[in-house]
Short mmCIF file of C-alpha atoms in Angstrom, two decimals:
data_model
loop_
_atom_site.label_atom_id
_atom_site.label_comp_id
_atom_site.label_asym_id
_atom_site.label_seq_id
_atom_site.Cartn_x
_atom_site.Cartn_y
_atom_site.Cartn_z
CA UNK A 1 -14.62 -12.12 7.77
CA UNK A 2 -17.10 -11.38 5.17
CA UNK A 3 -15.53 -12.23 1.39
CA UNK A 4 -15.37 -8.53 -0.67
CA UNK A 5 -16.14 -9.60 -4.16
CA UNK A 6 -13.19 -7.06 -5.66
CA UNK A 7 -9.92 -7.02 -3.46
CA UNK A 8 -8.57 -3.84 -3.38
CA UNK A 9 -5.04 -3.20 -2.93
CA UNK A 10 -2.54 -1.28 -0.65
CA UNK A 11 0.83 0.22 -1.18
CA UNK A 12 2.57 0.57 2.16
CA UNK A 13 5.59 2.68 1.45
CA UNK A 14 8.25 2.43 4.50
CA UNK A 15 12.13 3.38 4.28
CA UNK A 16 11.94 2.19 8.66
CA UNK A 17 11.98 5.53 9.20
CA UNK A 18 8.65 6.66 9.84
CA UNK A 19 6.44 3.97 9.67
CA UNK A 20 6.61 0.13 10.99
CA UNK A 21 4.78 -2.72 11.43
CA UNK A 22 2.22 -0.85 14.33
CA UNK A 23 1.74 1.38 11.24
CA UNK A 24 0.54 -0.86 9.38
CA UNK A 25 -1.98 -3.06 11.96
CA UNK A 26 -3.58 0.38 12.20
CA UNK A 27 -5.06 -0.07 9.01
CA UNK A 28 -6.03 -3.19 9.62
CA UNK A 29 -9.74 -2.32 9.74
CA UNK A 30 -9.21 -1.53 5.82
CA UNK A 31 -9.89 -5.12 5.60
CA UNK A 32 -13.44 -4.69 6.52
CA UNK A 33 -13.79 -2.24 3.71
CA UNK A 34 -11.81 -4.84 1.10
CA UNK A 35 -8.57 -3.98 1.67
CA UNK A 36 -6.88 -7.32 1.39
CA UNK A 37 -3.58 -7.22 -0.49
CA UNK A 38 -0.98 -5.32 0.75
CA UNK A 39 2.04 -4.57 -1.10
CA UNK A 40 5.48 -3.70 0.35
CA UNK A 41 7.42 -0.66 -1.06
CA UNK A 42 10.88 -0.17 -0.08
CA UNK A 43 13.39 2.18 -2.08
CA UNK A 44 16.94 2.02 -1.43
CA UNK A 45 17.91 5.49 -2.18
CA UNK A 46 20.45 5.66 -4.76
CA UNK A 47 23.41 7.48 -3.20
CA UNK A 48 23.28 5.28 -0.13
CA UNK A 49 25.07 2.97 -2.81
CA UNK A 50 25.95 5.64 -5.16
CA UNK A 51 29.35 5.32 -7.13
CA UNK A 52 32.39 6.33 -4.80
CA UNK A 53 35.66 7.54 -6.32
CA UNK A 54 38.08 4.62 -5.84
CA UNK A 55 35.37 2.22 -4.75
CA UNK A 56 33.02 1.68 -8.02
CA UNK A 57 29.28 1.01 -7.00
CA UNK A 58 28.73 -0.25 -4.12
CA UNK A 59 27.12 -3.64 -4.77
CA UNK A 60 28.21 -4.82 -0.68
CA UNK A 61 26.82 -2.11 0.38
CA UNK A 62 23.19 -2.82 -1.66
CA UNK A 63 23.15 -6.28 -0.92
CA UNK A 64 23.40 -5.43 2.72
CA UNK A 65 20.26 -2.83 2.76
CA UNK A 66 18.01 -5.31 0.48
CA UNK A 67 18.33 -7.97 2.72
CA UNK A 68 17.75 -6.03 6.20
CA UNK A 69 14.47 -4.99 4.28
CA UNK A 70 13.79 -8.51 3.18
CA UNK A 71 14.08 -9.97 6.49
CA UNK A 72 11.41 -6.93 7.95
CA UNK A 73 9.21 -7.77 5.14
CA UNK A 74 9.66 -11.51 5.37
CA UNK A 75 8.66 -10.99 8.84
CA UNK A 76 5.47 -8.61 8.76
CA UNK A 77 4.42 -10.49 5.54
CA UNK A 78 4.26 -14.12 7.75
CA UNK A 79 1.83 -11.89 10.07
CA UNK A 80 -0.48 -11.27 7.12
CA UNK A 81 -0.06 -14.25 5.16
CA UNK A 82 -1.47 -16.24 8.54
CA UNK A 83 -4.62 -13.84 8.35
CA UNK A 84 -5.72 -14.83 4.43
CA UNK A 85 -4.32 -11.81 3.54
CA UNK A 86 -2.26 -11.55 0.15
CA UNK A 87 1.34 -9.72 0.15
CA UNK A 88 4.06 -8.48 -2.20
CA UNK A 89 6.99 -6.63 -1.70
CA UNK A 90 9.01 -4.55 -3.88
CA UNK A 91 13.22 -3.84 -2.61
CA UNK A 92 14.20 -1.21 -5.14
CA UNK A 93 17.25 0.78 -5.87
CA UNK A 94 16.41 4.38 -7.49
CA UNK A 95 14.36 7.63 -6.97
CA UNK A 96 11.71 7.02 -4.07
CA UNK A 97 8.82 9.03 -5.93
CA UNK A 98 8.81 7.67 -9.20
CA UNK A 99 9.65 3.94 -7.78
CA UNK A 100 6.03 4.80 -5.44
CA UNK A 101 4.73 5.68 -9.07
CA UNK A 102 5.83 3.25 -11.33
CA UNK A 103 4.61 0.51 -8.59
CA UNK A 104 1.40 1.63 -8.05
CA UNK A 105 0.69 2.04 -11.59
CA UNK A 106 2.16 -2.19 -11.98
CA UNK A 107 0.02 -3.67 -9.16
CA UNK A 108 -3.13 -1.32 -10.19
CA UNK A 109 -3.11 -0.02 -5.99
CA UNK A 110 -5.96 1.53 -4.76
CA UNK A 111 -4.26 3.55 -1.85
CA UNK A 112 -1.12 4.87 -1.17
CA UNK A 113 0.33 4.75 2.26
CA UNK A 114 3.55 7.13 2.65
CA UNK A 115 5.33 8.35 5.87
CA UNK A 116 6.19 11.89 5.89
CA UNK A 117 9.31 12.72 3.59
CA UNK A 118 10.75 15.66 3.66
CA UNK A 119 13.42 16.64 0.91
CA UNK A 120 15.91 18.92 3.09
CA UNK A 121 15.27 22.57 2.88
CA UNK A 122 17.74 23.54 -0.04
CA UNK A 123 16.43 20.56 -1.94
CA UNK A 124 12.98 21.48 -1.62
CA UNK A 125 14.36 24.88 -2.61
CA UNK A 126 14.68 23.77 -6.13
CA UNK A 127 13.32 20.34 -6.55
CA UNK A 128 9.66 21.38 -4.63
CA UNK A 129 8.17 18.94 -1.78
CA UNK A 130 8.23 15.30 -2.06
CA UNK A 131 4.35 14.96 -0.94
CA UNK A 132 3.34 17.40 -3.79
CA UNK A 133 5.44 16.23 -6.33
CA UNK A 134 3.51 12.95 -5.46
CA UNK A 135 0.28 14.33 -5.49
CA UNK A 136 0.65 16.39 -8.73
CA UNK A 137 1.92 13.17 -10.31
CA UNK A 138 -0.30 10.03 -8.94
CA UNK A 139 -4.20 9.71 -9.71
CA UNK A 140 -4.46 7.02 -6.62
CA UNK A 141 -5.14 8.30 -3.01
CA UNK A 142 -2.53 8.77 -0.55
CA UNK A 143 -2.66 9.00 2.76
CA UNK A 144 0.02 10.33 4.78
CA UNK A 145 0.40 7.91 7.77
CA UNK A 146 1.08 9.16 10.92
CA UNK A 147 0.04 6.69 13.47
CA UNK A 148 1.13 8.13 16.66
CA UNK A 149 -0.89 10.39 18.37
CA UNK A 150 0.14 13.36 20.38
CA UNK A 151 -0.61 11.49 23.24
CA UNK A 152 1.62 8.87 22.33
CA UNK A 153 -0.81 6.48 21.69
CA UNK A 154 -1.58 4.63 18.77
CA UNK A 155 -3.91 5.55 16.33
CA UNK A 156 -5.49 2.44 16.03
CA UNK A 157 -8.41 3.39 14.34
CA UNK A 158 -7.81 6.21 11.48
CA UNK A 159 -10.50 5.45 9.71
CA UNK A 160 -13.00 5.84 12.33
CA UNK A 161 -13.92 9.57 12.81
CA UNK A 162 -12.47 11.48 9.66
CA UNK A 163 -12.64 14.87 9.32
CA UNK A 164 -13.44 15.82 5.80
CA UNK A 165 -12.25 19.27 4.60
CA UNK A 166 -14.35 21.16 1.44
CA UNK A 167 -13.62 23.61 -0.54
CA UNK A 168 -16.93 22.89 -2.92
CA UNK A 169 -14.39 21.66 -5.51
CA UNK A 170 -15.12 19.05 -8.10
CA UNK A 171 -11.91 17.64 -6.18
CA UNK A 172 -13.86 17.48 -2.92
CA UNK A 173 -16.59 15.77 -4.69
CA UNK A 174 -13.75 12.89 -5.11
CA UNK A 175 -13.54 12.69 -1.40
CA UNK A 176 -16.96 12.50 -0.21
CA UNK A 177 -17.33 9.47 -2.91
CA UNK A 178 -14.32 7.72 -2.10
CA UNK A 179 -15.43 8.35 1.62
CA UNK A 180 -18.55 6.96 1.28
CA UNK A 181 -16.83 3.40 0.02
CA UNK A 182 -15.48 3.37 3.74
CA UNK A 183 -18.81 2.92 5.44
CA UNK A 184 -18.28 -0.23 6.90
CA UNK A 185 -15.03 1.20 9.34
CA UNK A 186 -16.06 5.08 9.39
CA UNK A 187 -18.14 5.35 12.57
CA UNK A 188 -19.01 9.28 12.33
CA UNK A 189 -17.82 11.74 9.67
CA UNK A 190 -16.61 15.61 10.42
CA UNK A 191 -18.04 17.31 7.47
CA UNK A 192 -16.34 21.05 7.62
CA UNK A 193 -15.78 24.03 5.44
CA UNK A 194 -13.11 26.68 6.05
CA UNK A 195 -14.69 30.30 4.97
CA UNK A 196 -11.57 32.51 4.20
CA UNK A 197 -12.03 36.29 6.07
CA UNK A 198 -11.94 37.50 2.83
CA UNK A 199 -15.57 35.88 2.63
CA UNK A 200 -16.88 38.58 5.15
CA UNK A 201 -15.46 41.48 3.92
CA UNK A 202 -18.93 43.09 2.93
CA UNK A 203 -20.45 45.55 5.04
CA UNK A 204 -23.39 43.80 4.78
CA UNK A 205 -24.28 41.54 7.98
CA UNK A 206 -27.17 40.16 5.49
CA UNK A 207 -24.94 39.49 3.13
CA UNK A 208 -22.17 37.33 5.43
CA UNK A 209 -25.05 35.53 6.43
CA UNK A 210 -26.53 34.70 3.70
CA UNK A 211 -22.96 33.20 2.98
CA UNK A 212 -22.89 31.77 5.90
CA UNK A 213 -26.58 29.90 5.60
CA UNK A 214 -25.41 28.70 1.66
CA UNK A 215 -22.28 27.12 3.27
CA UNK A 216 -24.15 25.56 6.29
CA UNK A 217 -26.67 24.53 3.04
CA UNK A 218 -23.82 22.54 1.39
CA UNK A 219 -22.38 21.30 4.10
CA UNK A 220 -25.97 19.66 5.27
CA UNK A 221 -26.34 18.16 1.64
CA UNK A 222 -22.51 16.38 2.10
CA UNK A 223 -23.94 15.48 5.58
CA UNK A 224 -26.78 13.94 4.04
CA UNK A 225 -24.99 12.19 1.43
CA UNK A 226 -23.72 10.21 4.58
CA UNK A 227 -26.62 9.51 6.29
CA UNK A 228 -28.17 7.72 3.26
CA UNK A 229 -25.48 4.76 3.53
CA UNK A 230 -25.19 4.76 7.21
CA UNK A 231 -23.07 6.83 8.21
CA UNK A 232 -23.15 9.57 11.67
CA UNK A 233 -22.08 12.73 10.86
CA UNK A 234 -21.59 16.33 11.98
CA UNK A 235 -20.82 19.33 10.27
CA UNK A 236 -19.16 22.56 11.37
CA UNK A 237 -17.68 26.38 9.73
CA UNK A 238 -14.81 27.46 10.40
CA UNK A 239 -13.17 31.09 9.42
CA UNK A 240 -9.73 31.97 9.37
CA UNK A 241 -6.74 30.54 7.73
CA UNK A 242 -7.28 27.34 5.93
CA UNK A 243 -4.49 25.00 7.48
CA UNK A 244 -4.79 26.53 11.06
CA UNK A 245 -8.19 26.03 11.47
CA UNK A 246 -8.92 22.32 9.97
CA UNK A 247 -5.93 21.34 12.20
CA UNK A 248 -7.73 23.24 15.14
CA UNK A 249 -11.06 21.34 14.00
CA UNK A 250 -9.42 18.04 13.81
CA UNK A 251 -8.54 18.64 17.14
CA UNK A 252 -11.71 19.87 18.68
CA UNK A 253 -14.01 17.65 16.91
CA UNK A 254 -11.57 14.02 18.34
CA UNK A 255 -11.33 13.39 14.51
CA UNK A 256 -9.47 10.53 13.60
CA UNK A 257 -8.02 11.33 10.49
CA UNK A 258 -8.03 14.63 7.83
CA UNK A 259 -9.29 13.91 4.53
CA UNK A 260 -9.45 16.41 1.52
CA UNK A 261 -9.05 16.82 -2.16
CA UNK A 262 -6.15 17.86 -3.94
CA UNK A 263 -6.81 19.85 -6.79
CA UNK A 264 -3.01 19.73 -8.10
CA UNK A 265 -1.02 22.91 -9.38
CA UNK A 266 -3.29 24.61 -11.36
CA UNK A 267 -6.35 25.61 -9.97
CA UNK A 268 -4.97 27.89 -7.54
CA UNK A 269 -8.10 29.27 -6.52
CA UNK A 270 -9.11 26.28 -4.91
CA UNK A 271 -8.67 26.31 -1.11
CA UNK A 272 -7.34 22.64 -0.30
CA UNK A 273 -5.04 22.74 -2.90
CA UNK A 274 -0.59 22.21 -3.51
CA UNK A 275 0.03 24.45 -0.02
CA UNK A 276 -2.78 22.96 1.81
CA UNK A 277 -2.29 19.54 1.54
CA UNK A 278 1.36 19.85 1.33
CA UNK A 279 0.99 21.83 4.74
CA UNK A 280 -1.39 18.87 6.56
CA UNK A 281 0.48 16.27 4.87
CA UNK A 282 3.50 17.12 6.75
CA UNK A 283 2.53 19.12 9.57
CA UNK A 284 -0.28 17.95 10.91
CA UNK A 285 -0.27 15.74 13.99
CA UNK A 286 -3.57 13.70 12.27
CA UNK A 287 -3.36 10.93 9.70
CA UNK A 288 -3.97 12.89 6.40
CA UNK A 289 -5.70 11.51 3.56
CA UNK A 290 -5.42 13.27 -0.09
CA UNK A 291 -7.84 12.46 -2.80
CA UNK A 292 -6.49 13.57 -6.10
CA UNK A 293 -8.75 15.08 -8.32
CA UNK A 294 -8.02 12.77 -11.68
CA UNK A 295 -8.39 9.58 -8.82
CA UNK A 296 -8.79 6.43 -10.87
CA UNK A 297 -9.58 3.90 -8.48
CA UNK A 298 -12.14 4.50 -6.35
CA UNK A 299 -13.22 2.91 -2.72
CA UNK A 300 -16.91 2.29 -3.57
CA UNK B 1 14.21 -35.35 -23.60
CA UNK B 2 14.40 -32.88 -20.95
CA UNK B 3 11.79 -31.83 -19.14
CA UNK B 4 10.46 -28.39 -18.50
CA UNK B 5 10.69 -26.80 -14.78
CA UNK B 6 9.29 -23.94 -14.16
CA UNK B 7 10.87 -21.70 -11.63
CA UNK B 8 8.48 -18.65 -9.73
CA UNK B 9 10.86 -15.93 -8.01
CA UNK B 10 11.66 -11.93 -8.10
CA UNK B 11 15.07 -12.17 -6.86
CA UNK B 12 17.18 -12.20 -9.83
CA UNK B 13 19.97 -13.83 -7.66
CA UNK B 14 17.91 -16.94 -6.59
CA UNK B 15 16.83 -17.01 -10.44
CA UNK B 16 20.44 -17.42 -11.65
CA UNK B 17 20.74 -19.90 -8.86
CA UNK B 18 18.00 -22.31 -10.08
CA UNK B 19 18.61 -22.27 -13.07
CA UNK B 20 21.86 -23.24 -12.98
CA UNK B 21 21.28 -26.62 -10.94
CA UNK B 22 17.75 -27.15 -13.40
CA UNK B 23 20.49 -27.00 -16.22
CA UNK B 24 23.49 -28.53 -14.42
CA UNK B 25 21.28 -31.29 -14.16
CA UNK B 26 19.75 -31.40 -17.25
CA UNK B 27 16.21 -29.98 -17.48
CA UNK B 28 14.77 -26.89 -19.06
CA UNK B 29 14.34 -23.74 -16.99
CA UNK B 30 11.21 -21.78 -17.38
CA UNK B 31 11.48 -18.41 -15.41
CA UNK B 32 8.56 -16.50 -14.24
CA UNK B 33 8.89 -13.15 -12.14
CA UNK B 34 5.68 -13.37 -10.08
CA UNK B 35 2.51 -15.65 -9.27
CA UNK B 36 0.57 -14.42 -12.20
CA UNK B 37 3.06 -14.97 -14.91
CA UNK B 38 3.85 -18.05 -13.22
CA UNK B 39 0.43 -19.22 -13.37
CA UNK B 40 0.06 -18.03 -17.28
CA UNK B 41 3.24 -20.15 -18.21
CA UNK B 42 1.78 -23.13 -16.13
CA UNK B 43 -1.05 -23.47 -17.92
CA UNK B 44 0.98 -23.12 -21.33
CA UNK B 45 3.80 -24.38 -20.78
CA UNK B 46 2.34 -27.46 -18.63
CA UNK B 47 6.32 -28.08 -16.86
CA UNK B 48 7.03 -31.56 -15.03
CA UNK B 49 7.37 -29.64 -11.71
CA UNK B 50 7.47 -26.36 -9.97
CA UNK B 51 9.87 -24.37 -7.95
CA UNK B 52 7.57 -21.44 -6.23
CA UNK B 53 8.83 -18.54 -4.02
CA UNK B 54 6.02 -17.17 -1.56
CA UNK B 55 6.81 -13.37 -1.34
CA UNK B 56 6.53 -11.75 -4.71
CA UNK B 57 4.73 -9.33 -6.61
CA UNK B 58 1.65 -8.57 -8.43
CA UNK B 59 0.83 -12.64 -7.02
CA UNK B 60 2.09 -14.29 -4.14
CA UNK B 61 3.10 -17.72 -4.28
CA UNK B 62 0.13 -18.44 -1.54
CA UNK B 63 -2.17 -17.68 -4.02
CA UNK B 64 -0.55 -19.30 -7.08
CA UNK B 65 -0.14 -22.32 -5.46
CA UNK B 66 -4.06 -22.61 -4.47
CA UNK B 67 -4.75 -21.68 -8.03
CA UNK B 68 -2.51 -24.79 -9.13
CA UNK B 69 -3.81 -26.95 -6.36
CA UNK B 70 -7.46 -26.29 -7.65
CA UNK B 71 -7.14 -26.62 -10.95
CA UNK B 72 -8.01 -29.99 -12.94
CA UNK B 73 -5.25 -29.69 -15.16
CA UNK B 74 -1.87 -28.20 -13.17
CA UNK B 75 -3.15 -30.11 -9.75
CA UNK B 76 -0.77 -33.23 -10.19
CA UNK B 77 2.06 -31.07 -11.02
CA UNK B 78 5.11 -31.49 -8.05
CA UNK B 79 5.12 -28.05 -6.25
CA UNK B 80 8.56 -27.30 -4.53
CA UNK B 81 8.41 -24.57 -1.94
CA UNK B 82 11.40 -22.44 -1.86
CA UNK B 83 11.24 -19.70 -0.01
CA UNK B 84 12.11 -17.35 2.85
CA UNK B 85 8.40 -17.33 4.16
CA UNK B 86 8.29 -20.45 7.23
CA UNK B 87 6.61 -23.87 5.71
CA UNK B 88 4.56 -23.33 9.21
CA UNK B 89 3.43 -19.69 7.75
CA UNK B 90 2.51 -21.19 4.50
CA UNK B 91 0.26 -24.28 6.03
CA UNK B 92 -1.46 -21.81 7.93
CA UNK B 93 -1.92 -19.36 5.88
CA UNK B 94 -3.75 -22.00 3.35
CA UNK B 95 -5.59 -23.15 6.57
CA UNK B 96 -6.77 -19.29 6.71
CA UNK B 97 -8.10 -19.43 2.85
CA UNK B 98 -9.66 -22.61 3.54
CA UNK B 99 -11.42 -21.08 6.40
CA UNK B 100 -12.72 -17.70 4.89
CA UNK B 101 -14.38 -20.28 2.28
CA UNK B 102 -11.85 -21.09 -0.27
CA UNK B 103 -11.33 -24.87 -1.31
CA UNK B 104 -8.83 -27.15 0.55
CA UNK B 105 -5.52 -27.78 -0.81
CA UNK B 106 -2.82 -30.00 0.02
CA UNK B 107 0.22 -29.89 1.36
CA UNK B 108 3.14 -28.86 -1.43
CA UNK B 109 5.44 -32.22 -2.04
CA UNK B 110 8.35 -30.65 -0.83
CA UNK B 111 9.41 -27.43 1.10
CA UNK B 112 12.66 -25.89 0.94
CA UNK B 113 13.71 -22.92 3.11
CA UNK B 114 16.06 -20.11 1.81
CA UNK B 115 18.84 -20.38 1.31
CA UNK B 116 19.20 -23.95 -0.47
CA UNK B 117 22.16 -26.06 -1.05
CA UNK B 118 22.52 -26.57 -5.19
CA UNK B 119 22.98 -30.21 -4.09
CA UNK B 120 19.79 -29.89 -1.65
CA UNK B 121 17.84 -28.32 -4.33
CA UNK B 122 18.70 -30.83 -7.27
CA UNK B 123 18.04 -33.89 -4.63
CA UNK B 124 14.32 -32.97 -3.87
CA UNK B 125 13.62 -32.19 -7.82
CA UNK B 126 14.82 -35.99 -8.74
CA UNK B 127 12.48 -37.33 -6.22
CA UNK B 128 9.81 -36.25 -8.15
CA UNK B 129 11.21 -36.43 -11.62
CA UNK B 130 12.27 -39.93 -12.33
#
């Protein structure tokens, strides 16, 4: 294995729920790209050992769930340690998102790895969703993990044939450049744009086109961008809705994995912004990768 | 006068643990949290021996104990392994740094496996500490 001269760090977040050790040796191939230290998140939510009237806090109850975890971690971390890779683990007791923040901000973590958690409806109601909250709050990338594939298969390989969503955002600019830091596992690269059909409403068939021929423009200078470091790539439009048709891409195009920018709350007239990636992050059958726009550690 | 131990582990239980038998048996407890500040206080504090978990934080105690192992002036300090992590794991896990190009270490002087006896723990750190 060659030696990376910075070793970059990951923060697998599991509550054995969604994701497991499989999960994990999935993004294994990281390693190639300097992914080396892997660090163990798991958050014992509060009320599972919440005060009860007549029974205080329960302290059996938290000594119980920290040591089930410790004895998974113990275990997966003996697989990695045996490889040269390094590991830490984290058992916590609190709030899962700001126990994913305050840890990635300690160990300086250069990608987030989350399974899909969803708040239940009337919480989300009031308290908004988990993944954006997350987003909106974190300036390191997350990718929401979801390693089996429709097929039920594993995917083994997410980092293999991305699809990369644009919006022409300074936020997607963030994603092609953290992108680019992955050449060494990305085999081919889905460049695509989703025009809304508000973008055709002239009259004009010279006009759509010549919206259509700026977009296929941009999209060839992203492709390009690729191309210069080694990397295949392909590009494609789409029109419709946003979400629909990048899932409908992902699909037709065998990606791998759906990668986009997140723009956070404000710029709402960004297209892969809060709904979008809240959308693919917990919809979408394909591994989805968010790149915050104020991203502070960067793959390259 | 007593001598300084330093003790490496993120579990506040195991942390109470140790350093009760360190003081039950009359040496000085130095506590670090993780492999980095355990390293920082090795190099300052210079103890007589250490007692190093593997899993931890920020550094694991893989990687702190290479760092000891290679350098010049912590080398010859008595490592105790205590830890949850096999002693099989560890070996071969510093077999996998030595292959990807690191320097070879040796073995730690003395492994202990989670959970330890008090008794167990205070025997092994006499052997070393006359």
């Amino acid at each position: 294995m060659e030696k990376d001269t910075k070793t970059k760090k990951m923060l697998f977040v599991t509550q054995f729920e969604e994701l497991w050790f499989d999960a994990l040796q999935s993004l294994m191939d990281l390693r190639k790209s300097g992914f080396n230290h892997v660090v163990f998140l798991h958050v014992i939510e509060r009320d599972k050992v919440a005060m009860r009237r007549g029974k205080g806090y329960l302290k059996d109850q938290e000594i119980k769930l920290r040591e089930m975890a410790n004895v998974r971690f113990i275990d997966w971390a003996e697989d990695l340690f045996v490889q040269g890779m390094e590991v830490g683990a984290y058992i916590v007791v609190g709030d899962i998102l700001p126990k994913i923040i305050s840890t990635a901000e300690e160990e300086g973590i250069d990608l987030i790895v989350t399974g899909r958690h969803r708040r239940p409806k009337l919480e989300e109601l009031y308290a908004g969703s988990e993944t954006l909250e997350l987003l909106r709050r974190t300036s390191t990338p997350v990718l929401v993990h979801k390693y089996m594939l429709p097929s039920g298969k594993i995917n083994e390989k997410p980092f293999e044939r991305p699809l990369l969503a644009l919006d022409w955002s300074p936020a997607s600019g963030n994603a092609v450049r953290y992108l680019l830091g992955f050449k060494d596992i990305i085999k081919k690269v889905v460049v695509i744009h989703v025009a809304g059909e508000k973008t055709f409403k002239s009259d004009s068939a010279m006009e759509i086109q010549a919206i259509r021929k700026k977009n296929r423009q941009k999209l060839e200078e992203v492709c390009d961008a690729f191309r210069d470091v080694g990397i295949d790539t392909e590009s494609h439009l789409y029109v419709g809705a946003t979400c629909e048709q990048i899932e409908k891409a992902a699909q037709e195009r065998g990606a791998t994995m759906i990668v986009g920018g997140t723009t956070g709350k404000k710029s709402l007239k960004e297209i892969f912004l809060g709904n979008t990636a809240k959308k693919l992050a917990e919809r979408s059958v394909f591994p989805t990768l968010l790149i915050p726009a104020n991203i502070k550690h960067e793959a390259s | 006068m007593a001598k300084k131990i330093l003790a490496v582990d993120d579990d506040p239980d195991i942390v109470i643990f140790v350093k009760t038998v360190l003081e039950e048996n009359g040496y000085i407890p130095l506590i670090a949290k993780n492999g980095e500040a355990g390293l920082a206080m090795a190099r300052k504090e210079k103890p007589a021996l250490i007692i190093l978990d593997v899993l931890m934080p920020k550094q694991s105690g893989i990687r702190m104990y290479r760092e000891i192992k290679s350098d010049a002036s912590l080398k010859d300090i008595p490592v105790v392994i205590l830890s949850g992590i096999a002693k099989r794991t560890f070996l071969r896990s510093q077999e996998a740094l030595t292959e990807f190009g690191d320097e070879s270490v040796p073995e730690p002087e003395a492994y202990i496996e989670k959970p330890a006896e008090p008794e167990e723990l205070a025997e092994v750190i006499k052997k070393f500490i006359s």
